[in-house]
Each structure stands twice: as structure tokens, then as C-alpha cells.
XYZ file of C-alpha atoms in Angstrom:
384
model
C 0.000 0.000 0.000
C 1.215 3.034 -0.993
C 3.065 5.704 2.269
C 1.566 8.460 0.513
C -0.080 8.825 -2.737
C 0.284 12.044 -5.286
C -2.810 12.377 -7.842
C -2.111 12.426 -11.436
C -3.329 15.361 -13.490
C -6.067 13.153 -14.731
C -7.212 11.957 -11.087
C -6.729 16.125 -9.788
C -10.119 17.030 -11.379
C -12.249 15.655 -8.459
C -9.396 15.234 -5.409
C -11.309 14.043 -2.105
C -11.370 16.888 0.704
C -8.028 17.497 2.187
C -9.753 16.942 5.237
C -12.030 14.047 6.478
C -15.498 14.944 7.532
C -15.927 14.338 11.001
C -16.993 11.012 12.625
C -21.083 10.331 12.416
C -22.386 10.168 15.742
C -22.650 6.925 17.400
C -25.492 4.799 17.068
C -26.625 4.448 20.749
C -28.242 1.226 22.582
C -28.527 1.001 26.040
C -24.820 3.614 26.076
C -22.413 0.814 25.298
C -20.005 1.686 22.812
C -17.655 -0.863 20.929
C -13.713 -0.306 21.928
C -11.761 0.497 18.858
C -7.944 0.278 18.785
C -6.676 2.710 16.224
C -2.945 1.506 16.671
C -3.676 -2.004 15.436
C -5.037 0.252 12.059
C -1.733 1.660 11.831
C 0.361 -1.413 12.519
C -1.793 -3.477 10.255
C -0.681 -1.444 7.811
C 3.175 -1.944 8.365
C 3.144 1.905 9.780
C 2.060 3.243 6.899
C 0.554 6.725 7.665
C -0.592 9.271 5.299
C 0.962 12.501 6.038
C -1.501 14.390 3.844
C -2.798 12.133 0.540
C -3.960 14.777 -1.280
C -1.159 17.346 -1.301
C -0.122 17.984 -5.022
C 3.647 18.438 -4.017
C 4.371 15.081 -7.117
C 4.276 14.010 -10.774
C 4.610 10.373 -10.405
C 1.447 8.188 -9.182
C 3.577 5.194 -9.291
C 5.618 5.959 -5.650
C 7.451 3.414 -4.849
C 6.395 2.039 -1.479
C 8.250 -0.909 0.743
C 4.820 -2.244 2.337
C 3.738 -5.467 -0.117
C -0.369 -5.137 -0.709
C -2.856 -7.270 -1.798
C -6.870 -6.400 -2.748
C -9.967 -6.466 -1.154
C -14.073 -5.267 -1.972
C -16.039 -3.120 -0.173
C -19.027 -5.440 0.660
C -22.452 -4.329 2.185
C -24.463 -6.274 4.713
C -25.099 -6.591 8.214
C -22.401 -5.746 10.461
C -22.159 -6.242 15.060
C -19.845 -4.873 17.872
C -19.322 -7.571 20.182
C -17.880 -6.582 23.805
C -15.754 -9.609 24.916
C -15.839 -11.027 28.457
C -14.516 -13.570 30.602
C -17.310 -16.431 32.102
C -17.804 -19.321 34.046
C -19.646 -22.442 32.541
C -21.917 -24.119 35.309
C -25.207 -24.951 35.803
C -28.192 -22.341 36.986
C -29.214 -21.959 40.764
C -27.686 -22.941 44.053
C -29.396 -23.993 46.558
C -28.864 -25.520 50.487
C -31.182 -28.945 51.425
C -31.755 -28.564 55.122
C -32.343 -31.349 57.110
C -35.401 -31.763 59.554
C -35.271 -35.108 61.073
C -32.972 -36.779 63.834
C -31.147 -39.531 63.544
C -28.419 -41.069 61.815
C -27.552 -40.573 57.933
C -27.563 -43.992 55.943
C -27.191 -42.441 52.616
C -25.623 -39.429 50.751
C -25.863 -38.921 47.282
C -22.595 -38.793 45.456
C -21.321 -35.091 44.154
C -22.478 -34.536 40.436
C -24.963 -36.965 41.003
C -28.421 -35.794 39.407
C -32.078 -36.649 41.283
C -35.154 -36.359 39.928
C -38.273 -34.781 41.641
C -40.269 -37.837 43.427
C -36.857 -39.912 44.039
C -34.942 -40.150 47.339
C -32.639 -37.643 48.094
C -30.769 -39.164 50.827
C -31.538 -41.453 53.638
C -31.809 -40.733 57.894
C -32.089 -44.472 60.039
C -32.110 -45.692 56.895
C -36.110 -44.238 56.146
C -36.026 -41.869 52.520
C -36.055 -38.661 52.620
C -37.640 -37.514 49.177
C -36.656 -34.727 46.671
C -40.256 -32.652 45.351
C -40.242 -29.985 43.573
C -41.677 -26.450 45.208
C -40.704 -22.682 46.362
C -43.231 -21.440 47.925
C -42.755 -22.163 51.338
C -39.775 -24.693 53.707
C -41.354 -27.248 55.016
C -42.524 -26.152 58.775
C -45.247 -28.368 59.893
C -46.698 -32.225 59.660
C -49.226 -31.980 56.923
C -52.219 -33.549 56.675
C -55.696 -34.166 55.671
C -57.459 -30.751 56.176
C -54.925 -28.783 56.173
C -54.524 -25.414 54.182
C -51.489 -23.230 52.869
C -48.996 -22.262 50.405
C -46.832 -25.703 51.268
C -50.082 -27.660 50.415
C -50.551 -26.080 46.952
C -46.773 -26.912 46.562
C -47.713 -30.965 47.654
C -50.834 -30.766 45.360
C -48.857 -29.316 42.513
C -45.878 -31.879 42.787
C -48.199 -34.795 43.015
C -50.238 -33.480 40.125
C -46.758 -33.840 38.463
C -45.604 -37.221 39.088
C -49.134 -38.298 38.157
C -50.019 -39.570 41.087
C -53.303 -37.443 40.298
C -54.771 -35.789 37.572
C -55.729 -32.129 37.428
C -59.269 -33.368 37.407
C -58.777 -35.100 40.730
C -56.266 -32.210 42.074
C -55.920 -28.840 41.611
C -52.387 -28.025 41.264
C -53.128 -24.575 42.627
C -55.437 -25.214 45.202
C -53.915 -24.870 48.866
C -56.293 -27.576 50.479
C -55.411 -30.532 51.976
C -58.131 -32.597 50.311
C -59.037 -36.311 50.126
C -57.360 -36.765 46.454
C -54.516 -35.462 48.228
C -54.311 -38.009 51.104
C -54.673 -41.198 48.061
C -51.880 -39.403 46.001
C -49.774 -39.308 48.705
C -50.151 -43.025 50.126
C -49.068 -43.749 46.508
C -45.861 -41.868 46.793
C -45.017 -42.926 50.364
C -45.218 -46.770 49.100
C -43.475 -46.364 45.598
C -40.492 -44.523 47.755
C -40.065 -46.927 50.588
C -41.798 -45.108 53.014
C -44.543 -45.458 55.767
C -47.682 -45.427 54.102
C -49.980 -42.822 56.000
C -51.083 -40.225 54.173
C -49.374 -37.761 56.030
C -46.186 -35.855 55.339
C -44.696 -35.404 58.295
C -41.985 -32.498 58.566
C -38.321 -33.914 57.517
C -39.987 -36.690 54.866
C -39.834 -34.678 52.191
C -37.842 -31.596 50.780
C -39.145 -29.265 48.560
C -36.404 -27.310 46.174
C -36.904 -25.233 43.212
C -35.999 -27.117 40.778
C -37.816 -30.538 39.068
C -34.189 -31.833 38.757
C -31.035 -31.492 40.941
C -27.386 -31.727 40.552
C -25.349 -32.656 43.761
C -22.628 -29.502 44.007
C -21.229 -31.086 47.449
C -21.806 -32.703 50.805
C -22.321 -30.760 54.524
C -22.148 -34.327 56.394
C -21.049 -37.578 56.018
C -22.152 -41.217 55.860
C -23.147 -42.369 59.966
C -22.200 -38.764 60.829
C -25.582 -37.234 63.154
C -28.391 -35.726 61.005
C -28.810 -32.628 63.402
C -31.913 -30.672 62.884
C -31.588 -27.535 60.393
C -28.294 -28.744 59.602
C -26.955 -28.153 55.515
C -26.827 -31.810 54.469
C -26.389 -30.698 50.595
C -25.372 -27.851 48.584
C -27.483 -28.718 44.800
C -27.921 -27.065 41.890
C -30.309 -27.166 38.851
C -29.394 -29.090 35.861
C -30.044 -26.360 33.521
C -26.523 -24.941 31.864
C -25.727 -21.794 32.315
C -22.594 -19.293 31.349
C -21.924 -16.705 34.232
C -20.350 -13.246 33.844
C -18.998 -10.991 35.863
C -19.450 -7.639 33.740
C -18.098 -4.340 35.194
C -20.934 -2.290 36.452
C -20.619 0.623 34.306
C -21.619 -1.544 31.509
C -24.918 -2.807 32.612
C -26.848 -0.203 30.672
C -25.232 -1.824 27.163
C -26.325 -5.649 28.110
C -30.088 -6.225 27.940
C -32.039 -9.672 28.504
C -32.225 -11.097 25.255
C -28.941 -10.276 23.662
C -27.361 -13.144 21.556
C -24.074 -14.165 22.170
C -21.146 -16.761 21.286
C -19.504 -18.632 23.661
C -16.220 -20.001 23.421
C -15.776 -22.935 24.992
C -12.606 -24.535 26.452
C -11.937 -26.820 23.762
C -12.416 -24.303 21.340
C -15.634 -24.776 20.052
C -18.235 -21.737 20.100
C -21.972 -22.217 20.801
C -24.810 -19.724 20.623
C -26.653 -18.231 24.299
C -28.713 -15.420 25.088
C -28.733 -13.340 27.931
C -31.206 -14.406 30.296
C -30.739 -11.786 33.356
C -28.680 -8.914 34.084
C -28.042 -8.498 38.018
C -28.798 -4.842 39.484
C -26.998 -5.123 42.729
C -23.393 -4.294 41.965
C -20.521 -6.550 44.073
C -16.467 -5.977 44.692
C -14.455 -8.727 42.901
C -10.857 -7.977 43.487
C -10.319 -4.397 42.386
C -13.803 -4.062 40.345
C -17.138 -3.509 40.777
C -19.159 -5.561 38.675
C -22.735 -7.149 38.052
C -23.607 -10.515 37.669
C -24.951 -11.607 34.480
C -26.282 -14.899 32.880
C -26.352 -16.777 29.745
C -28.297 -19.617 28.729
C -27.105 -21.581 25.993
C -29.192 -22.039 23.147
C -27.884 -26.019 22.933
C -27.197 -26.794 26.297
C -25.571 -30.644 25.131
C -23.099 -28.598 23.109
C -21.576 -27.498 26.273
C -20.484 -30.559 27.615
C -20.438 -31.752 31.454
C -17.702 -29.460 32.903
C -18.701 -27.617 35.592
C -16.946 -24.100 36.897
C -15.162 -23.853 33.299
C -13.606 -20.879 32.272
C -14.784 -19.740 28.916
C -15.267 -16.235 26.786
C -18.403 -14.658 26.060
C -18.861 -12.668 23.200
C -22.172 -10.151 23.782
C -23.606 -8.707 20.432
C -24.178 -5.201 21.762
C -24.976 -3.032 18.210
C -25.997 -4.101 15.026
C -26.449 -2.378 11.785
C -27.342 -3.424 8.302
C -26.978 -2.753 4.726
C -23.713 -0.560 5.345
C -20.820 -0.616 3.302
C -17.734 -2.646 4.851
C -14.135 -2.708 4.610
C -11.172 -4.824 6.283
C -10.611 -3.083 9.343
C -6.688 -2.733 8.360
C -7.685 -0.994 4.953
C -8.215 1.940 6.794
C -5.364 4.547 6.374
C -5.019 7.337 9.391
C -4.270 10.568 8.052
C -2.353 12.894 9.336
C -5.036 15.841 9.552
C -7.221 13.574 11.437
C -9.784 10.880 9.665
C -9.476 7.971 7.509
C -9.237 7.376 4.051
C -9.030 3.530 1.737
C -7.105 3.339 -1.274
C -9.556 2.438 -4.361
C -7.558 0.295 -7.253
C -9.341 1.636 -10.222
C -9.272 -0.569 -13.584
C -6.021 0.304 -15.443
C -4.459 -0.316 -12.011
C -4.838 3.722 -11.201
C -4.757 4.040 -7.515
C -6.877 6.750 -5.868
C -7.361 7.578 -2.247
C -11.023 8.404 -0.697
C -11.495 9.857 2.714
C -14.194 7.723 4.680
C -16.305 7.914 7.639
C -15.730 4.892 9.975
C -18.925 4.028 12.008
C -19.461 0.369 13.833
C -16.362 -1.892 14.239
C -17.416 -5.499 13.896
C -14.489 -7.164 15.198
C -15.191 -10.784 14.882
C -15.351 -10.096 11.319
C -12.478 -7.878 11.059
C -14.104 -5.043 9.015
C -15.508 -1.870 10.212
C -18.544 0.337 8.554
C -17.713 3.396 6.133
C -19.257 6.052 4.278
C -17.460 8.486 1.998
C -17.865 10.323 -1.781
C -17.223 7.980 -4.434
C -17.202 4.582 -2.091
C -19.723 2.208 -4.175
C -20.441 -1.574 -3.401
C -17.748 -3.863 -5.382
C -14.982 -1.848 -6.029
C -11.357 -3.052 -5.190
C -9.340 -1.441 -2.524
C -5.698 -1.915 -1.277
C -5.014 -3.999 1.999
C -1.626 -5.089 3.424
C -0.045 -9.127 2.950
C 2.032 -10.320 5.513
């Protein structure tokens, strides 16, 4: 590519503007703005800076230069600015399984180990106690028939589940303690190993969240005491999720919804989304970030490793139908501004002061306007 390049008398009849227009304003969403590095412009180009292109101080168009140069097209499409952060690959939720009975424990589930709503969980004088799903409210009380409140809707609703009812037979949103309820439960209580009553007394059963758990690790060991309100196991969901820690002055350019790529530790990138974006700011090390999180649009393509470090790209602007150039076609001038070196047919070289806009930096290229820049035409870039 040429250090500096001297129009012909032919090419002086319409010179670009000896100086660039300024810079369009920024297209704004949600204030986050993609970071462009000028310098790796310049040293893409093997340092070549224009001093001033259009300065009719030569005769000869055919300078010779010492950077080699190949040829690229302006193109026109859809371009994004990605911001680029660090994330850990786990699995959604976290949450503590309090114990409620006395005794001794029998059984512990392994860590990693996954348990499905309506299975045992672990095991107190040997007796089960079982995993249901539910949120609304710990288990407190001995329930029974008669009995009304949020952690009855949450039995109704889990039993309605299993199919140990129908909805005809139990409302899955009624809080009462009804006679369905009591036949449901019998059925449970015998398929799980336990004493068939109808009655869930407190410490039978534990009600989490989620439908399915993932064992994260143990609070108590095998024919250790089972005190009461003691943590027994720290679980998880088993539904993947990529966690970033984003600095807090970038929350207002992340938005739920926002497509991303993640790159995971072997390499391979999968598509996400952003599924929340924390509000309450936290100190980690020497910034202040938020918590966000990422769902992966193909959870299997993640693997199985848990607490992986991987990188998240996070599509923050997109525009289309723009023109496009390689990011190191752009030449700095010396007066401030940009300009790309057209290759005309005939080989004539001709330089053409452009307006950069969004940087797309996955892609390499970066938006432009300018006089005289059309769709297709040829324009100098520098070969290694």
C-alpha cells in the first residue's frame, strides 16, 4: 500500500477533501459503545501513515512504497460490535437442602450426582427422605388431611406432576389438603419406601426449586448425626448456564435477550442469550461488577464441565446494509480521519477519505461512508 499517494493530473479534477469529515455520531443502545484500537489500524498497515494524501507536491502516481499489498471489496451487509468477556460455565441456581429429622444418615448422594423430583434424596435411620419440587414455602409443619397453605398447593402441585393425580382429581393450585390429596400421597409414600400414611410429616420430604437437581457437594457424612436444620447438601439445577462478571458501568449496554457466542474450552463456540442482568453491583478484586447470565441455546453442546472458564462474546450493536471494509484498509491521516485506497481498472490508484462508524471485530471489518465509495470496487489492503 502506498506511504503516501500524489494524484495524477487526470485523477486532480475531483481530489477528495483534504480533510475528512468528522466522525457520524454513534449509534446508541442502552450507552455501550464498541472499543476500537486505532494503533492495530496503523500497525496493520506496516506503519504506513498518510501525512496528507492529497497534497499535489508530485508528478509520479507510481511511488514506490516498501509495504507489499494485496486487494480487497467493499461489501455491504449486516455488520455487530461484540464486547468480549470472561465467564464461568456451570449450571443455573444454588441452593442448600436442610435437614429436619434426627437420627443417623444412611445415605448421601454422590457429588455430580443428578435426582429427579419424586426420588430419594438421601436417607436418615435408613427411612427416605424424598426430593419434590416447590418454592413457595420450607417445610414447617406435619401436613395432613385438612390442612390449608402455600406448602399444600406446593404438595398438590408436585403430586399433580408425578401423576399420582390428575388435574381433574387435584388442583395443582389449590392450597387444600383434600381427600385426592391423602390417596396421592399413600401412593408416593409406598413407591419410595416409606410409611404409608397419608401424612407428610416435617423432615420426609424436601421441597427445592428445581424438578431436577445436581449434587454440588456434601455438609455431612455417611453415619455422621443428622442434626436438625443442619446443611446436608449444597445442589444445583441441571439447567446450563454461562456466568459473567461484567463491570458495572456496563450494565446499561447488556439487555435480557442479547445473543451471544460462547467459546468454549476446547475451542468450540456455541450460541446463548442473555437471560438476566443483576442490578446489585458486588467488589471482585479491584472491580465492581454485576452478575450476568447466559443460557445456551444447545445446552448438550456445552459438555459436562462444571466451573469452566470460557469467553463470552455479547452482540451489543448491530447495523445493516452498510458498506464494509477490512478493518486494516483503513489509512489514518495525518489531519485527522481515515481514508481507503480504491484500485481503479487500469491499475490507477486513488485515495477516498471515509467515515468509519461500527467496528465489527469478529469479522475484522468496520462500517464506512465516503464520496465515491460504491459496493464492489477493489481497494488496497496489506499481505504479511
Amino acid at each position: 500500500m502506498s506511504a503516501t499517494q500524489t494524484p495524477t493530473e487526470d485523477e486532480e479534477a475531483s481530489p477528495p477533501e483534504r480533510q475528512s469529515a468528522p466522525p457520524p455520531a454513534r449509534r446508541k443502545r442502552r450507552g455501550l459503545t464498541a472499543l476500537v484500537v486505532v494503533a492495530v489500524v496503523v500497525a496493520a498497515g506496516a506503519g504506513v501513515v498518510v501525512a496528507d494524501p492529497f497534497q499535489d507536491t508530485a508528478k509520479d502516481a507510481s511511488a514506490k512504497t516498501t509495504a507489499r499489498t494485496g486487494l480487497a471489496k467493499v461489501t455491504q451487509g449486516t455488520l455487530s460490535a461484540r464486547t468480549l468477556e470472561n465467564g464461568t460455565l456451570g449450571y443455573a441456581g444454588s441452593y442448600d437442602v436442610v435437614n429436619n429429622t434426627k437420627g443417623t444418615i444412611t445415605e448421601l448422594p454422590a457429588v455430580g450426582e443428578v435426582i429427579g423430583q419424586g426420588h430419594v434424596l438421601y436417607r436418615v435411620d435408613g427411612k427416605p427422605v424424598v426430593l419434590l419440587q416447590g418454592a413457595a414455602a420450607p417445610v414447617y409443619r406435619d401436613l395432613a388431611y385438612g390442612a390449608e397453605g402455600a406448602d399444600v398447593r406446593q404438595l398438590n402441585a408436585a403430586l399433580v406432576t408425578l401423576k399420582y393425580a390428575t388435574k381433574a382429581q387435584i388442583d395443582p393450585d389449590s392450597d387444600y389438603f383434600s381427600m385426592q390429596t391423602f390417596y396421592a400421597l399413600k401412593e408416593l409414600q409406598e413407591d419410595v419406601g416409606l410409611k404409608v400414611s397419608g401424612e407428610l410429616p416435617v423432615g420426609q420430604a424436601v421441597f427445592l426449586p428445581a424438578e431436577e437437581i445436581r449434587v454440588i457437594k456434601t455438609g455431612a457424612v455417611r453415619g455422621g448425626p443428622a442434626g436438625q436444620g443442619q446443611n446436608i447438601l449444597q445442589v444445583s439445577s441441571t439447567r446450563r448456564q454461562v456466568t459473567v462478571q461484567l463491570n458495572a458501568s456496563q450494565q446499561t449496554g447488556v439487555a435480557v435477550g442479547d445473543k451471544v457466542t460462547i467459546t468454549l474450552p476446547n475451542g468450540k463456540t456455541t450460541a446463548g442469550e442473555v437471560s438476566s442482568v443483576g442490578k446489585v453491583a458486588k467488589q471482585v478484586e479491584d472491580k465492581t461488577t454485576i452478575e450476568v447470565q447466559i443460557k445456551p441455546k444447545d445446552p448438550k453442546a456445552t459438555g459436562g464441565l462444571d466451573q469452566a472458564p470460557v469467553q463470552v462474546a455479547i452482540v451489543s450493536d448491530t447495523v445493516k446494509d452498510v458498506l464494509s471494509v477490512p478493518v486494516n484498509a483503513l489509512l489514518a491521516l495525518a489531519g485527522g480521519g481515515y481514508a481507503v485506497e480504491v484500485v481503479e481498472s487500469g491499475g490507477k490508484h486513488k485515495l477516498i477519505a471515509v467515515r468509519t462508524g461500527l467496528f465489527d471485530d469478529s469479522e475484522g471489518k468496520v462500517e464506512v461512508s465516503g464520496a465515491g465509495l460504491a459496493v464492489g470496487q477493489k481497494i488496497a489492503v496489506p499481505t504479511s
